[in-house]
Amino acid sequence: MLLNFTVSNWKSFKGRTSLSMIASKEKQHANHIQYLPEYKLNVLPIAVVFGANAAGKSNLVKAIEFAVGQITSTDFDPYHKEMVDTFRIDPDYSSKNSEFEFTFTIDDQMYHYRFALTHEGYVAWEKLERARGKRLKVVFERDESNAFSFESSMPKEARNAIQGTLRQRLALSYMQIQDVPGLEELKKIYFWFRFKLVVLTPASRLIRFTDKTMPTDKLSMVLHKLDTSIEKIDFKPFNDYSNFFAKDYIAEIVRTLSSGTINVLAMGNNDDFYRFEFLNGELKCYKMISYHRGTNGTLVPFEISENSDGTRRCLHLFPAFNDLVSIGSDCCYVIDELDRSLHTNLVKQLLASFLETRNQDTRSQLVLTNHDIEQMDQDVLRRDEIWIAERSAEFGSTELSSLDEFIIKEAKIRKDRNLPKLYLDGCLGGVPKFLP
């Protein structure tokens, strides 16, 4: 589970800015809470970020995506490095390090991982700690001279492997290609970032699907219940994919499948959907087809691109929500603009359906950005699950605050207050400020 993410000096984030999934003393919706007894922590299943255009909501998602991309990178070219997009509004920050921090749990074991990158794309430092109660123990640490230190129990072979990490690559990323004793814990952490912390943006065109088969019956039923007029979804073999998709796109699909993903749902340039899998060592492609009920009762096939934007958006989100509500799921999805092309009531139903699955053994989570203020509903969400992104008037940087932190007329927000009205009235910040 994701407990906290912190970023500084990256795009619109200047100072340390955090999104916390740790619950406050809020009493509403106590059934949302997952309790971690060893750490005496109450963890939230959801965080919904609101804010004006250009406030930095999408940059929060991009910051997580960028950091995860650095951790899970498969690029080990010794001559390639990626320039870092610092907080350019302040020239004093152009040469400072950009820092990223994650606090998370795997099988209820807490870890704290953080790293810093120079503006030229080199790793300035890196540190992984394991929590035992309230104490943190360093697993490994890399300082600004690229020297490593390790916990005493780490085998020599593992230490040597970590010390071979390139300056422009994170040690946690480098572990994926090492096969020596003592790296099992680090590989489990890498696996969490690679497969459990999933970022979806409007530009995401590859969606990992972890089921052995795409559950078309379930997908058909869901789309029918959502009043899309689709009666059935099916896949047809599509053998001409090599002439349809760019070579680098197919290479990315192959890399994703080779990393352990069972199915990949890919979007074509025409907004149609295609499923890829390996079958007997050969890459296979299947095109998604939708069927609508004709006036004579027969099923009429339609290309996915012939359906509405909202229907295609539902298809885009289905793998995520199917994963989130699956029994035993421990994934965390970060979704930018969840409400894009979706009706208000549909978004509310998606959130309510996810939250209805919660119990003390549930470990899946959802972090999302949203413009639809009707989702500021205290009948559905706790105040500490609602966040506001606002651009600082003084520095032009993004600031994040949960509603649980807001004080109005010397008191916290009551549970009977109309949050959309408070928001539109400017009492919570995060609204556009129009110039005269």
PDB file of N, CA and C in Angstrom, residues 160-251:
ATOM      1  N   ASN A 160      28.200  -6.488  -3.978  1.00  0.00           N
ATOM      2  CA  ASN A 160      28.985  -6.268  -5.189  1.00  0.00           C
ATOM      3  C   ASN A 160      28.085  -5.937  -6.377  1.00  0.00           C
ATOM      4  N   ALA A 161      26.936  -6.618  -6.444  1.00  0.00           N
ATOM      5  CA  ALA A 161      26.004  -6.363  -7.542  1.00  0.00           C
ATOM      6  C   ALA A 161      25.468  -4.937  -7.484  1.00  0.00           C
ATOM      7  N   ILE A 162      25.099  -4.493  -6.291  1.00  0.00           N
ATOM      8  CA  ILE A 162      24.564  -3.135  -6.135  1.00  0.00           C
ATOM      9  C   ILE A 162      25.619  -2.084  -6.458  1.00  0.00           C
ATOM     10  N   GLN A 163      26.856  -2.345  -6.060  1.00  0.00           N
ATOM     11  CA  GLN A 163      27.926  -1.363  -6.286  1.00  0.00           C
ATOM     12  C   GLN A 163      28.262  -1.195  -7.763  1.00  0.00           C
ATOM     13  N   GLY A 164      27.792  -2.094  -8.614  1.00  0.00           N
ATOM     14  CA  GLY A 164      28.037  -1.959 -10.046  1.00  0.00           C
ATOM     15  C   GLY A 164      27.030  -1.075 -10.756  1.00  0.00           C
ATOM     16  N   THR A 165      26.129  -0.434 -10.015  1.00  0.00           N
ATOM     17  CA  THR A 165      25.091   0.407 -10.621  1.00  0.00           C
ATOM     18  C   THR A 165      25.702   1.629 -11.299  1.00  0.00           C
ATOM     19  N   LEU A 166      25.212   1.948 -12.500  1.00  0.00           N
ATOM     20  CA  LEU A 166      25.661   3.137 -13.226  1.00  0.00           C
ATOM     21  C   LEU A 166      25.230   4.402 -12.498  1.00  0.00           C
ATOM     22  N   ARG A 167      25.988   5.488 -12.697  1.00  0.00           N
ATOM     23  CA  ARG A 167      25.689   6.753 -12.014  1.00  0.00           C
ATOM     24  C   ARG A 167      24.325   7.314 -12.405  1.00  0.00           C
ATOM     25  N   GLN A 168      23.880   7.037 -13.645  1.00  0.00           N
ATOM     26  CA  GLN A 168      22.604   7.587 -14.102  1.00  0.00           C
ATOM     27  C   GLN A 168      21.445   6.626 -13.902  1.00  0.00           C
ATOM     28  N   ARG A 169      21.660   5.541 -13.147  1.00  0.00           N
ATOM     29  CA  ARG A 169      20.605   4.585 -12.884  1.00  0.00           C
ATOM     30  C   ARG A 169      20.471   4.321 -11.393  1.00  0.00           C
ATOM     31  N   LEU A 170      19.245   4.082 -10.958  1.00  0.00           N
ATOM     32  CA  LEU A 170      18.992   3.751  -9.565  1.00  0.00           C
ATOM     33  C   LEU A 170      19.389   2.305  -9.285  1.00  0.00           C
ATOM     34  N   ALA A 171      19.917   2.055  -8.107  1.00  0.00           N
ATOM     35  CA  ALA A 171      20.304   0.694  -7.734  1.00  0.00           C
ATOM     36  C   ALA A 171      19.099  -0.235  -7.730  1.00  0.00           C
ATOM     37  N   LEU A 172      17.949   0.290  -7.305  1.00  0.00           N
ATOM     38  CA  LEU A 172      16.747  -0.535  -7.263  1.00  0.00           C
ATOM     39  C   LEU A 172      16.355  -0.996  -8.676  1.00  0.00           C
ATOM     40  N   SER A 173      16.590  -0.131  -9.658  1.00  0.00           N
ATOM     41  CA  SER A 173      16.322  -0.493 -11.046  1.00  0.00           C
ATOM     42  C   SER A 173      17.323  -1.532 -11.540  1.00  0.00           C
ATOM     43  N   TYR A 174      18.576  -1.366 -11.163  1.00  0.00           N
ATOM     44  CA  TYR A 174      19.646  -2.246 -11.633  1.00  0.00           C
ATOM     45  C   TYR A 174      19.485  -3.672 -11.119  1.00  0.00           C
ATOM     46  N   MET A 175      18.737  -3.833 -10.021  1.00  0.00           N
ATOM     47  CA  MET A 175      18.601  -5.161  -9.417  1.00  0.00           C
ATOM     48  C   MET A 175      17.826  -6.144 -10.285  1.00  0.00           C
ATOM     49  N   GLN A 176      17.023  -5.613 -11.212  1.00  0.00           N
ATOM     50  CA  GLN A 176      16.179  -6.498 -12.022  1.00  0.00           C
ATOM     51  C   GLN A 176      16.988  -7.432 -12.916  1.00  0.00           C
ATOM     52  N   ILE A 177      18.227  -7.055 -13.262  1.00  0.00           N
ATOM     53  CA  ILE A 177      19.033  -7.892 -14.157  1.00  0.00           C
ATOM     54  C   ILE A 177      20.117  -8.655 -13.399  1.00  0.00           C
ATOM     55  N   GLN A 178      20.090  -8.586 -12.069  1.00  0.00           N
ATOM     56  CA  GLN A 178      21.083  -9.293 -11.264  1.00  0.00           C
ATOM     57  C   GLN A 178      20.493 -10.605 -10.745  1.00  0.00           C
ATOM     58  N   ASP A 179      21.311 -11.625 -10.714  1.00  0.00           N
ATOM     59  CA  ASP A 179      20.847 -12.940 -10.262  1.00  0.00           C
ATOM     60  C   ASP A 179      21.854 -13.519  -9.274  1.00  0.00           C
ATOM     61  N   VAL A 180      21.894 -12.905  -8.105  1.00  0.00           N
ATOM     62  CA  VAL A 180      22.799 -13.364  -7.055  1.00  0.00           C
ATOM     63  C   VAL A 180      22.016 -13.469  -5.750  1.00  0.00           C
ATOM     64  N   PRO A 181      22.471 -14.266  -4.803  1.00  0.00           N
ATOM     65  CA  PRO A 181      21.760 -14.402  -3.523  1.00  0.00           C
ATOM     66  C   PRO A 181      21.729 -13.085  -2.751  1.00  0.00           C
ATOM     67  N   GLY A 182      20.651 -12.888  -1.994  1.00  0.00           N
ATOM     68  CA  GLY A 182      20.557 -11.728  -1.115  1.00  0.00           C
ATOM     69  C   GLY A 182      19.790 -10.558  -1.686  1.00  0.00           C
ATOM     70  N   LEU A 183      19.308 -10.676  -2.932  1.00  0.00           N
ATOM     71  CA  LEU A 183      18.581  -9.569  -3.562  1.00  0.00           C
ATOM     72  C   LEU A 183      17.078  -9.803  -3.616  1.00  0.00           C
ATOM     73  N   GLU A 184      16.606 -10.863  -2.965  1.00  0.00           N
ATOM     74  CA  GLU A 184      15.194 -11.218  -3.059  1.00  0.00           C
ATOM     75  C   GLU A 184      14.287 -10.095  -2.562  1.00  0.00           C
ATOM     76  N   GLU A 185      14.649  -9.474  -1.461  1.00  0.00           N
ATOM     77  CA  GLU A 185      13.823  -8.404  -0.910  1.00  0.00           C
ATOM     78  C   GLU A 185      13.788  -7.200  -1.846  1.00  0.00           C
ATOM     79  N   LEU A 186      14.933  -6.844  -2.420  1.00  0.00           N
ATOM     80  CA  LEU A 186      14.982  -5.701  -3.332  1.00  0.00           C
ATOM     81  C   LEU A 186      14.183  -5.982  -4.595  1.00  0.00           C
ATOM     82  N   LYS A 187      14.219  -7.214  -5.074  1.00  0.00           N
ATOM     83  CA  LYS A 187      13.453  -7.556  -6.268  1.00  0.00           C
ATOM     84  C   LYS A 187      11.957  -7.531  -5.981  1.00  0.00           C
ATOM     85  N   LYS A 188      11.573  -7.877  -4.771  1.00  0.00           N
ATOM     86  CA  LYS A 188      10.160  -7.800  -4.393  1.00  0.00           C
ATOM     87  C   LYS A 188       9.701  -6.338  -4.383  1.00  0.00           C
ATOM     88  N   ILE A 189      10.560  -5.453  -3.927  1.00  0.00           N
ATOM     89  CA  ILE A 189      10.241  -4.027  -3.925  1.00  0.00           C
ATOM     90  C   ILE A 189      10.157  -3.512  -5.360  1.00  0.00           C
ATOM     91  N   TYR A 190      11.114  -3.913  -6.192  1.00  0.00           N
ATOM     92  CA  TYR A 190      11.081  -3.536  -7.606  1.00  0.00           C
ATOM     93  C   TYR A 190       9.777  -4.014  -8.251  1.00  0.00           C
ATOM     94  N   PHE A 191       9.378  -5.236  -7.941  1.00  0.00           N
ATOM     95  CA  PHE A 191       8.146  -5.808  -8.490  1.00  0.00           C
ATOM     96  C   PHE A 191       6.945  -4.956  -8.089  1.00  0.00           C
ATOM     97  N   TRP A 192       6.936  -4.447  -6.846  1.00  0.00           N
ATOM     98  CA  TRP A 192       5.816  -3.607  -6.398  1.00  0.00           C
ATOM     99  C   TRP A 192       5.726  -2.352  -7.253  1.00  0.00           C
ATOM    100  N   PHE A 193       6.839  -1.695  -7.495  1.00  0.00           N
ATOM    101  CA  PHE A 193       6.820  -0.498  -8.326  1.00  0.00           C
ATOM    102  C   PHE A 193       6.457  -0.829  -9.773  1.00  0.00           C
ATOM    103  N   ARG A 194       6.915  -1.968 -10.241  1.00  0.00           N
ATOM    104  CA  ARG A 194       6.707  -2.334 -11.645  1.00  0.00           C
ATOM    105  C   ARG A 194       5.265  -2.741 -11.936  1.00  0.00           C
ATOM    106  N   PHE A 195       4.650  -3.487 -11.021  1.00  0.00           N
ATOM    107  CA  PHE A 195       3.356  -4.088 -11.320  1.00  0.00           C
ATOM    108  C   PHE A 195       2.220  -3.656 -10.400  1.00  0.00           C
ATOM    109  N   LYS A 196       2.519  -3.134  -9.234  1.00  0.00           N
ATOM    110  CA  LYS A 196       1.466  -2.816  -8.273  1.00  0.00           C
ATOM    111  C   LYS A 196       1.137  -1.326  -8.211  1.00  0.00           C
ATOM    112  N   LEU A 197       2.095  -0.470  -8.507  1.00  0.00           N
ATOM    113  CA  LEU A 197       1.843   0.971  -8.525  1.00  0.00           C
ATOM    114  C   LEU A 197       1.700   1.382  -9.988  1.00  0.00           C
ATOM    115  N   VAL A 198       0.447   1.523 -10.437  1.00  0.00           N
ATOM    116  CA  VAL A 198       0.145   1.691 -11.854  1.00  0.00           C
ATOM    117  C   VAL A 198      -0.400   3.097 -12.104  1.00  0.00           C
ATOM    118  N   VAL A 199       0.197   3.787 -13.077  1.00  0.00           N
ATOM    119  CA  VAL A 199      -0.232   5.146 -13.413  1.00  0.00           C
ATOM    120  C   VAL A 199      -0.962   5.122 -14.745  1.00  0.00           C
ATOM    121  N   LEU A 200      -2.150   5.723 -14.774  1.00  0.00           N
ATOM    122  CA  LEU A 200      -2.940   5.849 -15.997  1.00  0.00           C
ATOM    123  C   LEU A 200      -3.220   7.324 -16.260  1.00  0.00           C
ATOM    124  N   THR A 201      -2.835   7.799 -17.428  1.00  0.00           N
ATOM    125  CA  THR A 201      -3.116   9.172 -17.840  1.00  0.00           C
ATOM    126  C   THR A 201      -3.941   9.126 -19.122  1.00  0.00           C
ATOM    127  N   PRO A 202      -4.509  10.268 -19.540  1.00  0.00           N
ATOM    128  CA  PRO A 202      -5.236  10.276 -20.815  1.00  0.00           C
ATOM    129  C   PRO A 202      -4.368   9.836 -21.989  1.00  0.00           C
ATOM    130  N   ALA A 203      -3.036   9.937 -21.835  1.00  0.00           N
ATOM    131  CA  ALA A 203      -2.127   9.553 -22.916  1.00  0.00           C
ATOM    132  C   ALA A 203      -1.712   8.082 -22.841  1.00  0.00           C
ATOM    133  N   SER A 204      -2.115   7.368 -21.791  1.00  0.00           N
ATOM    134  CA  SER A 204      -1.723   5.961 -21.646  1.00  0.00           C
ATOM    135  C   SER A 204      -2.366   5.125 -22.746  1.00  0.00           C
ATOM    136  N   ARG A 205      -1.530   4.439 -23.500  1.00  0.00           N
ATOM    137  CA  ARG A 205      -2.036   3.643 -24.610  1.00  0.00           C
ATOM    138  C   ARG A 205      -1.767   2.159 -24.431  1.00  0.00           C
ATOM    139  N   LEU A 206      -1.004   1.815 -23.395  1.00  0.00           N
ATOM    140  CA  LEU A 206      -0.768   0.420 -23.055  1.00  0.00           C
ATOM    141  C   LEU A 206      -1.277   0.182 -21.648  1.00  0.00           C
ATOM    142  N   ILE A 207      -2.164  -0.805 -21.489  1.00  0.00           N
ATOM    143  CA  ILE A 207      -2.742  -1.099 -20.181  1.00  0.00           C
ATOM    144  C   ILE A 207      -2.442  -2.547 -19.850  1.00  0.00           C
ATOM    145  N   ARG A 208      -1.677  -2.770 -18.775  1.00  0.00           N
ATOM    146  CA  ARG A 208      -1.382  -4.138 -18.371  1.00  0.00           C
ATOM    147  C   ARG A 208      -2.646  -4.782 -17.818  1.00  0.00           C
ATOM    148  N   PHE A 209      -2.873  -6.026 -18.182  1.00  0.00           N
ATOM    149  CA  PHE A 209      -4.041  -6.750 -17.691  1.00  0.00           C
ATOM    150  C   PHE A 209      -3.562  -8.043 -17.076  1.00  0.00           C
ATOM    151  N   THR A 210      -3.802  -8.223 -15.783  1.00  0.00           N
ATOM    152  CA  THR A 210      -3.172  -9.316 -15.047  1.00  0.00           C
ATOM    153  C   THR A 210      -3.972 -10.606 -15.062  1.00  0.00           C
ATOM    154  N   ASP A 211      -5.236 -10.557 -15.511  1.00  0.00           N
ATOM    155  CA  ASP A 211      -6.004 -11.798 -15.598  1.00  0.00           C
ATOM    156  C   ASP A 211      -5.418 -12.703 -16.688  1.00  0.00           C
ATOM    157  N   LYS A 212      -5.542 -14.014 -16.501  1.00  0.00           N
ATOM    158  CA  LYS A 212      -5.039 -14.943 -17.506  1.00  0.00           C
ATOM    159  C   LYS A 212      -5.769 -14.762 -18.826  1.00  0.00           C
ATOM    160  N   THR A 213      -7.031 -14.433 -18.750  1.00  0.00           N
ATOM    161  CA  THR A 213      -7.798 -14.129 -19.954  1.00  0.00           C
ATOM    162  C   THR A 213      -8.589 -12.855 -19.704  1.00  0.00           C
ATOM    163  N   MET A 214      -8.796 -12.095 -20.772  1.00  0.00           N
ATOM    164  CA  MET A 214      -9.626 -10.893 -20.655  1.00  0.00           C
ATOM    165  C   MET A 214     -11.060 -11.347 -20.369  1.00  0.00           C
ATOM    166  N   PRO A 215     -11.640 -10.996 -19.216  1.00  0.00           N
ATOM    167  CA  PRO A 215     -12.985 -11.488 -18.862  1.00  0.00           C
ATOM    168  C   PRO A 215     -14.060 -10.778 -19.675  1.00  0.00           C
ATOM    169  N   THR A 216     -14.233 -11.220 -20.923  1.00  0.00           N
ATOM    170  CA  THR A 216     -15.147 -10.515 -21.827  1.00  0.00           C
ATOM    171  C   THR A 216     -16.594 -10.575 -21.348  1.00  0.00           C
ATOM    172  N   ASP A 217     -16.991 -11.678 -20.706  1.00  0.00           N
ATOM    173  CA  ASP A 217     -18.367 -11.763 -20.199  1.00  0.00           C
ATOM    174  C   ASP A 217     -18.615 -10.706 -19.133  1.00  0.00           C
ATOM    175  N   LYS A 218     -17.648 -10.548 -18.239  1.00  0.00           N
ATOM    176  CA  LYS A 218     -17.777  -9.543 -17.178  1.00  0.00           C
ATOM    177  C   LYS A 218     -17.761  -8.143 -17.764  1.00  0.00           C
ATOM    178  N   LEU A 219     -16.861  -7.913 -18.723  1.00  0.00           N
ATOM    179  CA  LEU A 219     -16.781  -6.605 -19.370  1.00  0.00           C
ATOM    180  C   LEU A 219     -18.084  -6.282 -20.094  1.00  0.00           C
ATOM    181  N   SER A 220     -18.649  -7.271 -20.796  1.00  0.00           N
ATOM    182  CA  SER A 220     -19.924  -7.060 -21.495  1.00  0.00           C
ATOM    183  C   SER A 220     -21.028  -6.700 -20.510  1.00  0.00           C
ATOM    184  N   MET A 221     -21.065  -7.399 -19.365  1.00  0.00           N
ATOM    185  CA  MET A 221     -22.094  -7.151 -18.366  1.00  0.00           C
ATOM    186  C   MET A 221     -21.953  -5.740 -17.781  1.00  0.00           C
ATOM    187  N   VAL A 222     -20.712  -5.333 -17.483  1.00  0.00           N
ATOM    188  CA  VAL A 222     -20.476  -4.012 -16.906  1.00  0.00           C
ATOM    189  C   VAL A 222     -20.893  -2.919 -17.880  1.00  0.00           C
ATOM    190  N   LEU A 223     -20.486  -3.031 -19.138  1.00  0.00           N
ATOM    191  CA  LEU A 223     -20.840  -2.016 -20.132  1.00  0.00           C
ATOM    192  C   LEU A 223     -22.348  -1.944 -20.348  1.00  0.00           C
ATOM    193  N   HIS A 224     -23.010  -3.070 -20.279  1.00  0.00           N
ATOM    194  CA  HIS A 224     -24.474  -3.082 -20.411  1.00  0.00           C
ATOM    195  C   HIS A 224     -25.127  -2.379 -19.224  1.00  0.00           C
ATOM    196  N   LYS A 225     -24.618  -2.645 -18.010  1.00  0.00           N
ATOM    197  CA  LYS A 225     -25.176  -2.006 -16.804  1.00  0.00           C
ATOM    198  C   LYS A 225     -24.937  -0.506 -16.798  1.00  0.00           C
ATOM    199  N   LEU A 226     -23.852  -0.069 -17.451  1.00  0.00           N
ATOM    200  CA  LEU A 226     -23.533   1.353 -17.480  1.00  0.00           C
ATOM    201  C   LEU A 226     -24.314   2.101 -18.563  1.00  0.00           C
ATOM    202  N   ASP A 227     -25.255   1.422 -19.195  1.00  0.00           N
ATOM    203  CA  ASP A 227     -26.146   2.041 -20.168  1.00  0.00           C
ATOM    204  C   ASP A 227     -25.389   2.567 -21.386  1.00  0.00           C
ATOM    205  N   THR A 228     -24.399   1.788 -21.861  1.00  0.00           N
ATOM    206  CA  THR A 228     -23.655   2.170 -23.060  1.00  0.00           C
ATOM    207  C   THR A 228     -24.320   1.646 -24.324  1.00  0.00           C
ATOM    208  N   SER A 229     -25.347   0.820 -24.176  1.00  0.00           N
ATOM    209  CA  SER A 229     -26.079   0.125 -25.243  1.00  0.00           C
ATOM    210  C   SER A 229     -25.269  -1.020 -25.846  1.00  0.00           C
ATOM    211  N   ILE A 230     -24.091  -1.294 -25.308  1.00  0.00           N
ATOM    212  CA  ILE A 230     -23.309  -2.447 -25.766  1.00  0.00           C
ATOM    213  C   ILE A 230     -23.844  -3.708 -25.094  1.00  0.00           C
ATOM    214  N   GLU A 231     -24.136  -4.706 -25.883  1.00  0.00           N
ATOM    215  CA  GLU A 231     -24.644  -5.971 -25.372  1.00  0.00           C
ATOM    216  C   GLU A 231     -23.532  -6.998 -25.167  1.00  0.00           C
ATOM    217  N   LYS A 232     -22.471  -6.870 -25.957  1.00  0.00           N
ATOM    218  CA  LYS A 232     -21.434  -7.899 -25.918  1.00  0.00           C
ATOM    219  C   LYS A 232     -20.109  -7.332 -26.410  1.00  0.00           C
ATOM    220  N   ILE A 233     -19.024  -7.800 -25.783  1.00  0.00           N
ATOM    221  CA  ILE A 233     -17.661  -7.491 -26.227  1.00  0.00           C
ATOM    222  C   ILE A 233     -16.987  -8.800 -26.602  1.00  0.00           C
ATOM    223  N   ASP A 234     -16.269  -8.783 -27.711  1.00  0.00           N
ATOM    224  CA  ASP A 234     -15.553  -9.994 -28.120  1.00  0.00           C
ATOM    225  C   ASP A 234     -14.237  -9.582 -28.784  1.00  0.00           C
ATOM    226  N   PHE A 235     -13.333 -10.542 -28.953  1.00  0.00           N
ATOM    227  CA  PHE A 235     -12.060 -10.303 -29.622  1.00  0.00           C
ATOM    228  C   PHE A 235     -11.937 -11.206 -30.837  1.00  0.00           C
ATOM    229  N   LYS A 236     -11.448 -10.616 -31.925  1.00  0.00           N
ATOM    230  CA  LYS A 236     -11.220 -11.366 -33.149  1.00  0.00           C
ATOM    231  C   LYS A 236      -9.729 -11.338 -33.470  1.00  0.00           C
ATOM    232  N   PRO A 237      -9.165 -12.470 -33.947  1.00  0.00           N
ATOM    233  CA  PRO A 237      -7.733 -12.477 -34.309  1.00  0.00           C
ATOM    234  C   PRO A 237      -7.416 -11.369 -35.308  1.00  0.00           C
ATOM    235  N   PHE A 238      -6.293 -10.682 -35.070  1.00  0.00           N
ATOM    236  CA  PHE A 238      -5.853  -9.593 -35.951  1.00  0.00           C
ATOM    237  C   PHE A 238      -4.396  -9.877 -36.304  1.00  0.00           C
ATOM    238  N   ASN A 239      -4.202 -10.495 -37.447  1.00  0.00           N
ATOM    239  CA  ASN A 239      -2.871 -10.976 -37.813  1.00  0.00           C
ATOM    240  C   ASN A 239      -2.007  -9.925 -38.494  1.00  0.00           C
ATOM    241  N   ASP A 240      -2.610  -8.824 -38.919  1.00  0.00           N
ATOM    242  CA  ASP A 240      -1.868  -7.807 -39.664  1.00  0.00           C
ATOM    243  C   ASP A 240      -1.311  -6.713 -38.759  1.00  0.00           C
ATOM    244  N   TYR A 241      -1.127  -7.020 -37.466  1.00  0.00           N
ATOM    245  CA  TYR A 241      -0.725  -5.973 -36.520  1.00  0.00           C
ATOM    246  C   TYR A 241       0.639  -5.371 -36.850  1.00  0.00           C
ATOM    247  N   SER A 242       1.552  -6.169 -37.449  1.00  0.00           N
ATOM    248  CA  SER A 242       2.906  -5.661 -37.732  1.00  0.00           C
ATOM    249  C   SER A 242       2.893  -4.541 -38.762  1.00  0.00           C
ATOM    250  N   ASN A 243       1.878  -4.507 -39.621  1.00  0.00           N
ATOM    251  CA  ASN A 243       1.748  -3.425 -40.604  1.00  0.00           C
ATOM    252  C   ASN A 243       0.883  -2.285 -40.092  1.00  0.00           C
ATOM    253  N   PHE A 244       0.269  -2.494 -38.935  1.00  0.00           N
ATOM    254  CA  PHE A 244      -0.661  -1.501 -38.387  1.00  0.00           C
ATOM    255  C   PHE A 244      -0.018  -0.675 -37.270  1.00  0.00           C
ATOM    256  N   PHE A 245       0.779  -1.332 -36.433  1.00  0.00           N
ATOM    257  CA  PHE A 245       1.445  -0.656 -35.319  1.00  0.00           C
ATOM    258  C   PHE A 245       2.901  -0.348 -35.670  1.00  0.00           C
ATOM    259  N   ALA A 246       3.405   0.779 -35.178  1.00  0.00           N
ATOM    260  CA  ALA A 246       4.811   1.134 -35.379  1.00  0.00           C
ATOM    261  C   ALA A 246       5.710   0.107 -34.685  1.00  0.00           C
ATOM    262  N   LYS A 247       6.899  -0.067 -35.215  1.00  0.00           N
ATOM    263  CA  LYS A 247       7.815  -1.073 -34.685  1.00  0.00           C
ATOM    264  C   LYS A 247       8.172  -0.806 -33.224  1.00  0.00           C
ATOM    265  N   ASP A 248       8.387   0.470 -32.880  1.00  0.00           N
ATOM    266  CA  ASP A 248       8.759   0.779 -31.497  1.00  0.00           C
ATOM    267  C   ASP A 248       7.591   0.525 -30.541  1.00  0.00           C
ATOM    268  N   TYR A 249       6.349   0.677 -31.052  1.00  0.00           N
ATOM    269  CA  TYR A 249       5.169   0.394 -30.232  1.00  0.00           C
ATOM    270  C   TYR A 249       5.061  -1.102 -29.958  1.00  0.00           C
ATOM    271  N   ILE A 250       5.291  -1.924 -30.997  1.00  0.00           N
ATOM    272  CA  ILE A 250       5.279  -3.375 -30.821  1.00  0.00           C
ATOM    273  C   ILE A 250       6.403  -3.802 -29.884  1.00  0.00           C
ATOM    274  N   ALA A 251       7.570  -3.150 -30.010  1.00  0.00           N
ATOM    275  CA  ALA A 251       8.696  -3.476 -29.125  1.00  0.00           C
ATOM    276  C   ALA A 251       8.352  -3.177 -27.672  1.00  0.00           C
TER     277      ALA A 251
END
